[in-house]
Coordinates of C-alpha atoms (C1' of nucleotides) in Angstrom, one line a residue:
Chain C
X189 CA 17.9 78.7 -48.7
X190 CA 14.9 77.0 -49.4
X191 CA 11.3 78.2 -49.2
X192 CA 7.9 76.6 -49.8
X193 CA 5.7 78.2 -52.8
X194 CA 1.8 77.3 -52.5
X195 CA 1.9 77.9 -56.5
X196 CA 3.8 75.0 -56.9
X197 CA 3.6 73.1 -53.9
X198 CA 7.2 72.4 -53.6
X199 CA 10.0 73.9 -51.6
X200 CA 12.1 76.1 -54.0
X201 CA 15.4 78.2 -53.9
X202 CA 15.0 81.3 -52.9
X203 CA 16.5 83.9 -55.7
X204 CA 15.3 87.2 -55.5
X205 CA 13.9 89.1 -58.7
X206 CA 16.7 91.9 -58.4
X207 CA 20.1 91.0 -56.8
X208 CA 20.0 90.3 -52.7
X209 CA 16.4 92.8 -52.5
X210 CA 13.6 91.2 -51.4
X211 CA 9.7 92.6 -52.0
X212 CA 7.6 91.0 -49.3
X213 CA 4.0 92.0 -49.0
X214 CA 1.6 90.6 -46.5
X215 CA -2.1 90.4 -46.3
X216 CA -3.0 92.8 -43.4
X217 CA -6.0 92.5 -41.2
X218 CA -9.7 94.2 -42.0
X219 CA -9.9 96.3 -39.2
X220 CA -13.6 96.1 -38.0
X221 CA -12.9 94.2 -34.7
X222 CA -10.3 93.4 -32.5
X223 CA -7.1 91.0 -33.4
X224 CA -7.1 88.0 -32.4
X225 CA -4.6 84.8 -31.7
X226 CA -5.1 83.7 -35.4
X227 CA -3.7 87.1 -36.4
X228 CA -0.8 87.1 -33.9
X229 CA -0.2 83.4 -35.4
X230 CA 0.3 84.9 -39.0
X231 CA 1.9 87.7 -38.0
X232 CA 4.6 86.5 -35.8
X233 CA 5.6 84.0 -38.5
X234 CA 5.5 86.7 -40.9
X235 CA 7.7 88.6 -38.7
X236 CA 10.6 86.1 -38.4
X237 CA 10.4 85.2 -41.8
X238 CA 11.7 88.7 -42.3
X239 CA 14.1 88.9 -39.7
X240 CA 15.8 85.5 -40.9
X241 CA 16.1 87.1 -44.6
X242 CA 17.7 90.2 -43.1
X243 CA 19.9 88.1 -40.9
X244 CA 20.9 86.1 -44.3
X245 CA 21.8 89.7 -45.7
X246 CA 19.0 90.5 -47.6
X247 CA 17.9 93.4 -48.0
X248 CA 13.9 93.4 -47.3
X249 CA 10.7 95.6 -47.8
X250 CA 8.2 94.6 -45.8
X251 CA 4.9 96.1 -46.8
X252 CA 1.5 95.3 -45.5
X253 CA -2.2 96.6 -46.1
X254 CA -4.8 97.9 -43.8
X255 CA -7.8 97.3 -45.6
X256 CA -10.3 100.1 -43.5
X257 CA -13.1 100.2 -45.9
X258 CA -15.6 97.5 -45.8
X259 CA -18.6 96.4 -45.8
X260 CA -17.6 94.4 -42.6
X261 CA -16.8 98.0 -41.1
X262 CA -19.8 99.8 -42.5
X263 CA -21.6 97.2 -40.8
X264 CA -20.1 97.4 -37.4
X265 CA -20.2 101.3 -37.7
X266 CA -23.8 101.4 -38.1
X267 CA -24.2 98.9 -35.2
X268 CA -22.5 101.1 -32.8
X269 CA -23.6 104.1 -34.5
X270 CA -19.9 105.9 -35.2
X271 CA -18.1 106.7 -38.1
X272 CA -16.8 103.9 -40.7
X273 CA -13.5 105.5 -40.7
X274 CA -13.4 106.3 -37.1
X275 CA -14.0 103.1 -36.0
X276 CA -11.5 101.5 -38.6
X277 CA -9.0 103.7 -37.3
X278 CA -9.7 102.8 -33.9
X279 CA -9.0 99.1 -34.7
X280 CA -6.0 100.3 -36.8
X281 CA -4.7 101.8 -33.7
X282 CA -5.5 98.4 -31.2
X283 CA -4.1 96.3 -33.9
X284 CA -0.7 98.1 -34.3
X285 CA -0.5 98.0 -30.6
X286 CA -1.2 94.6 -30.6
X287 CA 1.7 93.8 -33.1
X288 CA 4.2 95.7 -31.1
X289 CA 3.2 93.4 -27.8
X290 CA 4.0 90.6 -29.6
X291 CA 7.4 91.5 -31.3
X292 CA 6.5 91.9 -34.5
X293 CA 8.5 95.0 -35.6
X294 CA 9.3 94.3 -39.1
X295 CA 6.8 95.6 -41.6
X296 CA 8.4 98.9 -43.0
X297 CA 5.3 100.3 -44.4
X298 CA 1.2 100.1 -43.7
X299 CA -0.8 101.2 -46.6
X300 CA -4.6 101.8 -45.8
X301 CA -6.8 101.3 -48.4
X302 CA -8.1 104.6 -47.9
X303 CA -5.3 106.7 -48.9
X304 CA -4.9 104.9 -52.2
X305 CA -8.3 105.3 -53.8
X306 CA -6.5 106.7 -56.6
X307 CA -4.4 104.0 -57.6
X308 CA -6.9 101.9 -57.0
X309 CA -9.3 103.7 -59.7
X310 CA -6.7 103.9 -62.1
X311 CA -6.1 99.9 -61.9
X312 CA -10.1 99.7 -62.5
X313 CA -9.7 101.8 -65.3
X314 CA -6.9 99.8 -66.8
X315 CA -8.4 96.8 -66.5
X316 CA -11.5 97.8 -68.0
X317 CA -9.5 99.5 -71.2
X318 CA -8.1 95.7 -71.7
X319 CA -11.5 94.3 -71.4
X320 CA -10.9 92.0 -68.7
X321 CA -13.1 94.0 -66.9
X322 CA -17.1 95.3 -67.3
X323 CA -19.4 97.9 -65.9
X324 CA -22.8 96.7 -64.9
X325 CA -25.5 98.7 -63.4
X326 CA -24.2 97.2 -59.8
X327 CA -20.7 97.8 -60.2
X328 CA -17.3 96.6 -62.2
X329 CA -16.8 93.4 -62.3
X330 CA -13.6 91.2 -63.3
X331 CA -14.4 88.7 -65.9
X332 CA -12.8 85.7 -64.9
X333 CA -13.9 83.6 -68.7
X334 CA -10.5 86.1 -70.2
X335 CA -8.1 84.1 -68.4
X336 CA -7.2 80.5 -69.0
X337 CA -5.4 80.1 -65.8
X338 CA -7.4 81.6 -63.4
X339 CA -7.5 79.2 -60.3
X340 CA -3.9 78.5 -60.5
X341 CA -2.9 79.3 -57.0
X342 CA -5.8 77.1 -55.6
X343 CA -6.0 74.2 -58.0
X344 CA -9.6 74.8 -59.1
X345 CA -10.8 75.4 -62.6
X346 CA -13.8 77.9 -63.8
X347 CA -16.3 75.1 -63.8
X348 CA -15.6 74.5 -59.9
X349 CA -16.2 78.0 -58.9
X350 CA -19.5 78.3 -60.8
X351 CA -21.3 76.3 -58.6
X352 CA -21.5 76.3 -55.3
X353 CA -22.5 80.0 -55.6
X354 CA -24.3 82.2 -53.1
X355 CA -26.6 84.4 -54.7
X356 CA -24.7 85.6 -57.9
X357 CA -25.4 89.2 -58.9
X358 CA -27.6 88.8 -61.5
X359 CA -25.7 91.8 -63.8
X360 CA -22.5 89.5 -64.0
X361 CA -21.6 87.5 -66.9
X362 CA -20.1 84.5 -65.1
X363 CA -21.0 84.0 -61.4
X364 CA -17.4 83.9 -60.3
X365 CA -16.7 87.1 -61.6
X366 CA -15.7 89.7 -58.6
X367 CA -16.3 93.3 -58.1
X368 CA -13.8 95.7 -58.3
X369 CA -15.9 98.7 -57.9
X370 CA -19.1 98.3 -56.0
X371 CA -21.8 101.1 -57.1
X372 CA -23.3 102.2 -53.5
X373 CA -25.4 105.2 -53.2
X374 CA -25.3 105.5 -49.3
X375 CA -22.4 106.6 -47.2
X376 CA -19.5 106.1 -46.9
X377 CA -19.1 106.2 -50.3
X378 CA -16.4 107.7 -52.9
X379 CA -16.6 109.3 -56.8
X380 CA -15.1 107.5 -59.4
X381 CA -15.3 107.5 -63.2
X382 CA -18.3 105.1 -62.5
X383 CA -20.6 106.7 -59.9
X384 CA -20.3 106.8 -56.4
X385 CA -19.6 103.5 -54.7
X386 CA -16.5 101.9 -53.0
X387 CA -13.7 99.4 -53.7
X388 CA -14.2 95.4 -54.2
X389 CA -12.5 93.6 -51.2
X390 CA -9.1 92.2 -54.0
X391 CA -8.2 95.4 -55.7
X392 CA -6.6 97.2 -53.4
X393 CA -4.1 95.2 -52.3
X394 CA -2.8 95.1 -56.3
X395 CA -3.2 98.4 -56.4
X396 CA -1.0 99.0 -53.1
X397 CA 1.5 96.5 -54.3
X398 CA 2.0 98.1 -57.7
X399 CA 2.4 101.2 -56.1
X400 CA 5.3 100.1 -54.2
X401 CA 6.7 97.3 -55.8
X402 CA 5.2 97.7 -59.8
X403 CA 3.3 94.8 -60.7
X404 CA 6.2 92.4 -59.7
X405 CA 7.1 91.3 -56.5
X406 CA 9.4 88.5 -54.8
X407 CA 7.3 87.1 -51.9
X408 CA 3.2 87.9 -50.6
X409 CA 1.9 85.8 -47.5
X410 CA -1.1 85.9 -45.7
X411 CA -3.1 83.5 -43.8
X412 CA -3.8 79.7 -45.8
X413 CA -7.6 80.9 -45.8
X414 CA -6.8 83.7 -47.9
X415 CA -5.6 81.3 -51.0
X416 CA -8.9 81.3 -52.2
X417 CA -10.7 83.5 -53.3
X418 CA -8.5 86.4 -52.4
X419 CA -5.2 85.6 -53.7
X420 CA -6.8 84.0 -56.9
X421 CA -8.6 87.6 -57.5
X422 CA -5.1 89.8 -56.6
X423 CA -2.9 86.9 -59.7
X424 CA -6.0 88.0 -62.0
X425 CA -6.4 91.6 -61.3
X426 CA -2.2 92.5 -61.1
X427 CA -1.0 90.2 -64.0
X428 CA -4.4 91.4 -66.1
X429 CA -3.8 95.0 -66.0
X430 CA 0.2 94.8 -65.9
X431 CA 0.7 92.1 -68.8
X432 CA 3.3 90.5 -66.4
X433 CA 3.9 87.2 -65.3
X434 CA 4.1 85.9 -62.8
X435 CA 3.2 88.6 -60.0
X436 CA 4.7 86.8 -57.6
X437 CA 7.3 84.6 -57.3
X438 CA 7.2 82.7 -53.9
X439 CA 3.6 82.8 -52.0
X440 CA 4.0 81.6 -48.6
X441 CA 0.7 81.0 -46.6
X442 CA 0.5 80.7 -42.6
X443 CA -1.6 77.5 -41.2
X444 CA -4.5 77.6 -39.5
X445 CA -5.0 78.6 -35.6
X446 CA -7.5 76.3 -34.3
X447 CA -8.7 76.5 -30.3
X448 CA -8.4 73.5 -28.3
X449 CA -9.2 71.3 -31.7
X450 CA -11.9 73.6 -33.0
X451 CA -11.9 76.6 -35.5
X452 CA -11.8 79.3 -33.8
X453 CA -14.9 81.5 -34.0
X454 CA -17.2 83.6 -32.7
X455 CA -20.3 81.6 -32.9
X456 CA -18.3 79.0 -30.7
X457 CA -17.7 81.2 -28.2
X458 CA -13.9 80.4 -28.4
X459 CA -12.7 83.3 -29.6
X460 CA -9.5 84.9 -28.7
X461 CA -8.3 87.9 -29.0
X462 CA -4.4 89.2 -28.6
X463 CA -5.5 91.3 -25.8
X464 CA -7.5 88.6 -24.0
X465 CA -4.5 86.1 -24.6
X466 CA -2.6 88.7 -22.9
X467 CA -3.9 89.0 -19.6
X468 CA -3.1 85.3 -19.3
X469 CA 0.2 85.3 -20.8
X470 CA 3.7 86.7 -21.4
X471 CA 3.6 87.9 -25.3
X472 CA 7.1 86.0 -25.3
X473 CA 5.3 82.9 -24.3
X474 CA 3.0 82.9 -27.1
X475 CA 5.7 84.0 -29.2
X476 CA 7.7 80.9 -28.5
X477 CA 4.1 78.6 -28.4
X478 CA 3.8 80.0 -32.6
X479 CA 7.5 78.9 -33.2
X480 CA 6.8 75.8 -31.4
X481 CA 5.1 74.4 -34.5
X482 CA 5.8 75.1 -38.4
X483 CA 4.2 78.1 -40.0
X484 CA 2.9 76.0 -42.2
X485 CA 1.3 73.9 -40.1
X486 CA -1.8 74.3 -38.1
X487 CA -1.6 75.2 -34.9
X488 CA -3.7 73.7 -31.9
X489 CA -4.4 77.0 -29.0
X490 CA -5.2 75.6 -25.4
X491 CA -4.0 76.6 -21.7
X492 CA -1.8 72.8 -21.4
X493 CA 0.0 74.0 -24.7
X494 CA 1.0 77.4 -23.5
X495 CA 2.2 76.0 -20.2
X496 CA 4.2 73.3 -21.9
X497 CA 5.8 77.1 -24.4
X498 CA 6.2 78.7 -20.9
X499 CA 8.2 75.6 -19.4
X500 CA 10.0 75.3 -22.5
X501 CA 10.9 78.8 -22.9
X502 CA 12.0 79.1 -19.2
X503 CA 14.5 76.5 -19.9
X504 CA 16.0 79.0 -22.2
X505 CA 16.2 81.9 -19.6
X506 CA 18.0 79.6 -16.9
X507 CA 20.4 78.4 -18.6
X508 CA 20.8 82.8 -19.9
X509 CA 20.6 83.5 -16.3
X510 CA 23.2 81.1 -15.2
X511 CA 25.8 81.8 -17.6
X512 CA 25.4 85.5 -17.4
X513 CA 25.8 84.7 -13.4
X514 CA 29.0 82.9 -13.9
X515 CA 30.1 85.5 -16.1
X516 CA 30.1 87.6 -13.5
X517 CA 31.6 85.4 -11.0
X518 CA 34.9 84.5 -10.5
X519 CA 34.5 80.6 -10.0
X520 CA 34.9 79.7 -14.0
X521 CA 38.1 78.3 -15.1
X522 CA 40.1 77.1 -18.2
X523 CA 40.6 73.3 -18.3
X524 CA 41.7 73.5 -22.1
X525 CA 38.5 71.8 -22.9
X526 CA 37.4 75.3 -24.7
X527 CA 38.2 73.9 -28.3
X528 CA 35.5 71.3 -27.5
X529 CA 32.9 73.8 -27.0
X530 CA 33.5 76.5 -29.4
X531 CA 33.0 73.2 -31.9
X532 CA 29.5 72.0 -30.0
X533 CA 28.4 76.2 -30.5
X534 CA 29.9 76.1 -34.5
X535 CA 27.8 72.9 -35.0
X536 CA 25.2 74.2 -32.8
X537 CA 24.7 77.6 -34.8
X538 CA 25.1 75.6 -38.3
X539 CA 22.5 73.2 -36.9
X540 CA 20.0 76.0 -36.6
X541 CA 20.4 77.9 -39.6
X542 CA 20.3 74.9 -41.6
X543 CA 16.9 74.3 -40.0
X544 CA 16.0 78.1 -40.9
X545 CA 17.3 77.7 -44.3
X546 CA 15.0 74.8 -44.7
X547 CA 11.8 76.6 -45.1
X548 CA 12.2 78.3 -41.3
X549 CA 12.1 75.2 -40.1
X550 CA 11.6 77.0 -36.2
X551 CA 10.8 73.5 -34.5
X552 CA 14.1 72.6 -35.6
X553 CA 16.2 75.6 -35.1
X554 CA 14.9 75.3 -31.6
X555 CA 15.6 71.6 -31.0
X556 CA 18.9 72.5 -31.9
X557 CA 18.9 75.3 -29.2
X558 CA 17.9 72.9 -26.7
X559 CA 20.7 70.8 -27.5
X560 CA 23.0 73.0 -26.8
X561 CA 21.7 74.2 -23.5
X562 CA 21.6 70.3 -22.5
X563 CA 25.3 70.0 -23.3
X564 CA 26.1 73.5 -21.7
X565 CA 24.3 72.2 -18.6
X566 CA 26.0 69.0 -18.2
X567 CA 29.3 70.8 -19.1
X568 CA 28.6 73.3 -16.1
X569 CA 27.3 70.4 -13.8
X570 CA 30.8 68.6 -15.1
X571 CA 33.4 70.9 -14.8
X572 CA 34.5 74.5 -15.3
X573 CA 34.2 76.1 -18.5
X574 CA 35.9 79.1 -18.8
X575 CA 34.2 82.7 -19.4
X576 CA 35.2 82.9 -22.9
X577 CA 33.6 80.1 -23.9
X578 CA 30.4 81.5 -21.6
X579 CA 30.3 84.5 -23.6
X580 CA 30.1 82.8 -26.9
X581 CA 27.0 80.9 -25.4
X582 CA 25.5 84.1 -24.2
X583 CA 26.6 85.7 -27.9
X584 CA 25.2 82.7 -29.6
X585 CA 21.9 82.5 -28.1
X586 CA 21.4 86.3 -28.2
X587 CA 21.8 85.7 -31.7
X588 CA 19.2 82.8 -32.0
X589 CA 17.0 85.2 -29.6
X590 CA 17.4 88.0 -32.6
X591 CA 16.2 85.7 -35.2
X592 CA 13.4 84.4 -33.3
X593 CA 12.4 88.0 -31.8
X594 CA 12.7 86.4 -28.2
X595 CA 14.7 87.8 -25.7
X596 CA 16.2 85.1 -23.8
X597 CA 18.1 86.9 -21.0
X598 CA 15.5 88.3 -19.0
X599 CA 16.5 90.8 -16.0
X600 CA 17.5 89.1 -13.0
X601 CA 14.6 89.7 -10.4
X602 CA 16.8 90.6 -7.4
X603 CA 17.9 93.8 -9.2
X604 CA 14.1 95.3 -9.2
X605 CA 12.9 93.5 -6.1
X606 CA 12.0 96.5 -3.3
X607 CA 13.7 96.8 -0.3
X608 CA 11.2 95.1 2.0
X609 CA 11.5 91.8 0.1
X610 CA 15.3 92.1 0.4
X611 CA 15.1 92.7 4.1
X612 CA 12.8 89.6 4.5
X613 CA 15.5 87.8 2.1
X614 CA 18.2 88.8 5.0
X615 CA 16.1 87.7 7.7
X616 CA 15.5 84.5 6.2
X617 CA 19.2 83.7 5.3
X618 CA 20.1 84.1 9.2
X619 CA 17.3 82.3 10.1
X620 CA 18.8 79.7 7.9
X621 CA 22.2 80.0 9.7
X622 CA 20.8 79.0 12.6
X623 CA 19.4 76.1 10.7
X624 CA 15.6 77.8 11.5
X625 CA 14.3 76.3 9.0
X626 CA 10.7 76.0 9.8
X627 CA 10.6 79.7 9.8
X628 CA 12.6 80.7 6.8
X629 CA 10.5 77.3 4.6
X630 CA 7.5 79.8 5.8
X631 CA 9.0 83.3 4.7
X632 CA 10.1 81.4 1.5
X633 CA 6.7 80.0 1.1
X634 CA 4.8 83.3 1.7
X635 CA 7.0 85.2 -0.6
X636 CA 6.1 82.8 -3.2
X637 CA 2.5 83.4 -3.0
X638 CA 2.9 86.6 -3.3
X639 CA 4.8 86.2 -6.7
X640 CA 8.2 86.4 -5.5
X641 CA 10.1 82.7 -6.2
X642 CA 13.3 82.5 -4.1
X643 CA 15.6 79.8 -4.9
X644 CA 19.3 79.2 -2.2
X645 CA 22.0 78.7 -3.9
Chain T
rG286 C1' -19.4 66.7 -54.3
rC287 C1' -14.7 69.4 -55.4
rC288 C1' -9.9 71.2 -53.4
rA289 C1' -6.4 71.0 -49.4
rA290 C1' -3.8 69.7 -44.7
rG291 C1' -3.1 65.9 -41.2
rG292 C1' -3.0 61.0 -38.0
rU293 C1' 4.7 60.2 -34.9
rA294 C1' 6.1 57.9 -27.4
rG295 C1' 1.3 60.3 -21.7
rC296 C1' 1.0 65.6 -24.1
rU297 C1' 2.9 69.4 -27.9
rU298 C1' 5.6 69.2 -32.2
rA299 C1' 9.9 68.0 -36.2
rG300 C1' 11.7 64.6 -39.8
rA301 C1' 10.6 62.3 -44.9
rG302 C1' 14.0 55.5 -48.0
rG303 C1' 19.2 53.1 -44.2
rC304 C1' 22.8 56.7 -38.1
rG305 C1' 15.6 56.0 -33.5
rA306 C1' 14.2 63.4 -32.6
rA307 C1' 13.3 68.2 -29.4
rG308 C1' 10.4 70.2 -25.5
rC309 C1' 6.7 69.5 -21.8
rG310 C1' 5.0 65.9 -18.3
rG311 C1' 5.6 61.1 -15.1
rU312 C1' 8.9 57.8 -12.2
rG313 C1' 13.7 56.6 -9.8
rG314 C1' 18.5 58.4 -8.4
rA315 C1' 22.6 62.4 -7.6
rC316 C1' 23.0 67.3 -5.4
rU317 C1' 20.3 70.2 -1.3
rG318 C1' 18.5 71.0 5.8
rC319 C1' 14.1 70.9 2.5
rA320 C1' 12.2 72.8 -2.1
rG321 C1' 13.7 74.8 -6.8
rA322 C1' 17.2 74.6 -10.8
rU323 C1' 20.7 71.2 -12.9
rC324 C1' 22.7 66.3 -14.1
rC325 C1' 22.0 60.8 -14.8
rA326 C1' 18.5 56.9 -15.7
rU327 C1' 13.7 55.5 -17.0
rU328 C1' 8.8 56.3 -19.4
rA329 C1' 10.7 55.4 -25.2
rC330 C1' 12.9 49.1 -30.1
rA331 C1' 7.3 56.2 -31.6
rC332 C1' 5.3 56.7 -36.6
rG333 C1' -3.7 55.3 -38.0
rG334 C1' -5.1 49.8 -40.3
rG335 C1' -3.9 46.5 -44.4
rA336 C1' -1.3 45.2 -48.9
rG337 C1' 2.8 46.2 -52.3
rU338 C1' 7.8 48.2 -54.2
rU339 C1' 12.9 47.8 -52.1
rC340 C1' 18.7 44.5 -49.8
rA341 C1' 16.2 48.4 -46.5
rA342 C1' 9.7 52.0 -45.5
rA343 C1' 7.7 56.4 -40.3
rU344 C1' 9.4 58.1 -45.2
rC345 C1' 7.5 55.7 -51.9
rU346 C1' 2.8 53.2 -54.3
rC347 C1' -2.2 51.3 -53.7
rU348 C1' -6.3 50.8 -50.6
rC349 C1' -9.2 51.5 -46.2
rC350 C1' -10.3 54.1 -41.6
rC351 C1' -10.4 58.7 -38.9
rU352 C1' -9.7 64.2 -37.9
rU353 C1' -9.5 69.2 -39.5
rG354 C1' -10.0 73.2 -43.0
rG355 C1' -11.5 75.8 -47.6
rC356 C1' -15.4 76.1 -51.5
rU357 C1' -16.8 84.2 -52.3
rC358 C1' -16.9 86.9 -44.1
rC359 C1' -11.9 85.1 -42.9
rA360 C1' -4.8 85.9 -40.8

RNA sequence: GCCAAGGUAGCUUAGAGGCGAAGCGGUGGACUGCAGAUCCAUUACACGGGAGUUCAAAUCUCUCCCUUGGCUCCA
């Protein structure tokens, strides 16, 4: 299978560093606020990224970061006068939550900053014995002039990223250079071999990954935005203080979220968050709405696209809700025409993992879902198809559902419905014996108001 | 300025030299007491403009126009 690497800007075979394992580490969220759609966005694709590898037989560690010191949180603390690592943990907490909403059930491990100052110390330390690092009276500071290659990831040289620069700490030998230990005197701050201070924002995520994965690793996403600087400071930091190259083999970045054509942000006043989106919407709506489009490619948020996910995706539940329905019944039949349509679900189910095996080509796999449920309609609108070849529809696309982390057969609603709607139901189906239909149109039309969808036959 | 990603049918998205895609929406028809769902047809000989390469270009090259993003807060 083939997977696009931002390093090199092509789509490459995927060959793990060690046999079918795979090391995938993604960029986690700053947990100063809550998440919003443009996390859910990365996340998701993150999520099913994973679950097609494990579906391929690989055998995956999913680790992700909670970055829960920073000055982004000091600042919000002090605003709402709590603690740093109270509130951090709050978000932690609302941003798990979030993540389980919305399917996305894969990462095997968090690691919080916080609980790996100690690594995180020791990498300072190394890079400082190598000299790719310095100590100023502000902090420790990467020196980004000991690398010819830094900038790789982002196509920009040194020259670039000295200009452009917002007030550069005047301590620094280059302005590019980034802090790996900032020297704070007020709280929350931690001791180090250096004084009291706290982490740069890059150095903890190469000092989680090492931890985990040693200072090589097979693939590390995060959102496009990310590339630069942050990614950029992680290749410097890990292959500088490890001596190894490359630290990563494949990086895979998410595309952009915008709202209704715009960025999405706070000054805007269009900013979304997963619990917001929420109250509107099924998470398996905006589930299918982020698989709708490539990861890669940016992704346009607004109520007309969600309604066109929720069409799409009920399309998918009919045809579940049918088949499982005729499964049931006993008005299915052989004609002999099953050879016909175990071939459409072969070609069907090659169609789709060919698309996933194409960079997760989701837009794809799911036109070739929707193929199948055209044919499967026409076939039931055609003839009778017998329940073995129903059940390797409902198998197939319980599969597809699996990859995607959408459930596709959702609970019939006559099962759950109280017994005063299904009274009403009775009523109305006498009234419709007598051909009262005035009556029963009303009852039917009522009920609908009230959330309840009836549809005869 | 530098670095990126784009402009594909009414809308949302794939594709990336030669068999005209998927969904949503609109319209007409079949089915139904009606509606819904489903099926059929249609919207639909789609690829920002121009030039070039090629037997063949939405796809490659050049050029122009437009949109969006990044350039040390970012998923």
């Amino acid at each position: 299978m083939k997977v696009y690497n931002t390093m090199t800007r092509k789509k490459e075979e995927l060959k793990p560093m060690n046999k079918n394992r795979i090391k995938m580490f993604v960029c986690g969220p700053t947990v100063y606020d809550k998440s919003h759609i443009g996390h859910g966005r990365t996340y998701i694709a993150f999520d099913v990224i994973a679950r097609y590898l494990k579906y391929k037989g690989y055998s995956v560690f999913y680790l992700q970061n909670i970055t829960d010191i920073d000055d982004k949180i000091i600042k919000r603390a002090g605003e709402l006068g709590v603690e740093p690592l109270s509130l951090a943990k709050k978000f932690e907490e609302l941003y798990l939550h979030d993540m389980e909403l919305l399917g996305v059930t894969n990462v095997n491990y968090y690691a919080r900053a916080m609980e790996h100052l100690t690594e995180i110390i020791n990498q300072i330390q190394t890079l400082l014995d190598k000299e790719f690092a310095y100590e100023t009276p502000t902090g420790v500071y990467f020196d980004e002039s000991k690398l010819e290659d830094f900038g790789k990831l982002s196509n920009r040289n040194i020259e670039d990223l000295n200009i452009h620069r917002v007030n550069p700490d005047t301590t620094k030998r280059n302005p590019g250079d980034f802090a790996l230990w900032k020297k704070r005197d007020e709280e929350p701050a931690w001791n180090s071999p250096w004084g009291k201070g706290r982490p740069g924002w890059h150095i903890e995520d190469t000092a989680i990954t090492e931890t985990y994965f040693g200072g090589q690793f097979d693939i590390h996403g995060g959102g496009l935005d990310l590339i630069f600087p942050h990614h950029e400071a992680e290749i410097a930091q890990m292959e500088s203080a490890t001596g190894k190259k490359p630290m990563v083999k494949y990086w895979m970045h998410t595309g952009f979220l915008n709202v209704s054509g715009e960025k999405m942000s706070k000054s805007l006043g269009n900013f979304i968050t997963i619990k917001e989106l929420l109250k509107e919407y099924d998470p398996q709506v905006f589930r299918y709405f982020v698989l709708s489009t490539h990861y890669r490619s940016p992704i346009d948020f607004s109520d007309d696209a969600l309604m066109q996910s929720q069409n799409s995706l009920k399309r998918i539940h009919k045809v579940m809700e049918t088949v499982d329905q005729l499964l049931e019944s006993d008005i299915t039949g052989e004609n002999g025409n099953d050879e016909k349509y175990l071939k459409l679900l072969e070609d069907t189910r090659e169609e789709f993992l060919n698309a996933m095996d194409n960079d997760f080509n989701t837009p794809i796999a799911l036109s070739a879902l929707f193929n199948l449920i055209r044919d499967i309609n026409k076939g039931i609108s055609e003839e009778k198809i017998s329940k073995q070849v129903f059940k390797e529809v409902k198998n197939l696309l319980n599969e597809f559902g699996d990859i995607l982390g959408l459930t596709f057969l959702v609970e019939s609603s006559t099962s759950d419905s109280d017994e005063l709607v299904n009274i009403l139901v009775d009523v109305r189906e006498k009234l419709r014996e007598k051909k009262d239909y005035e009556l029963s149109d009303e009852i039917r039309s009522k009920l609908s108001d009230a959330g309840i969808n009836l549809e005869d036959k």
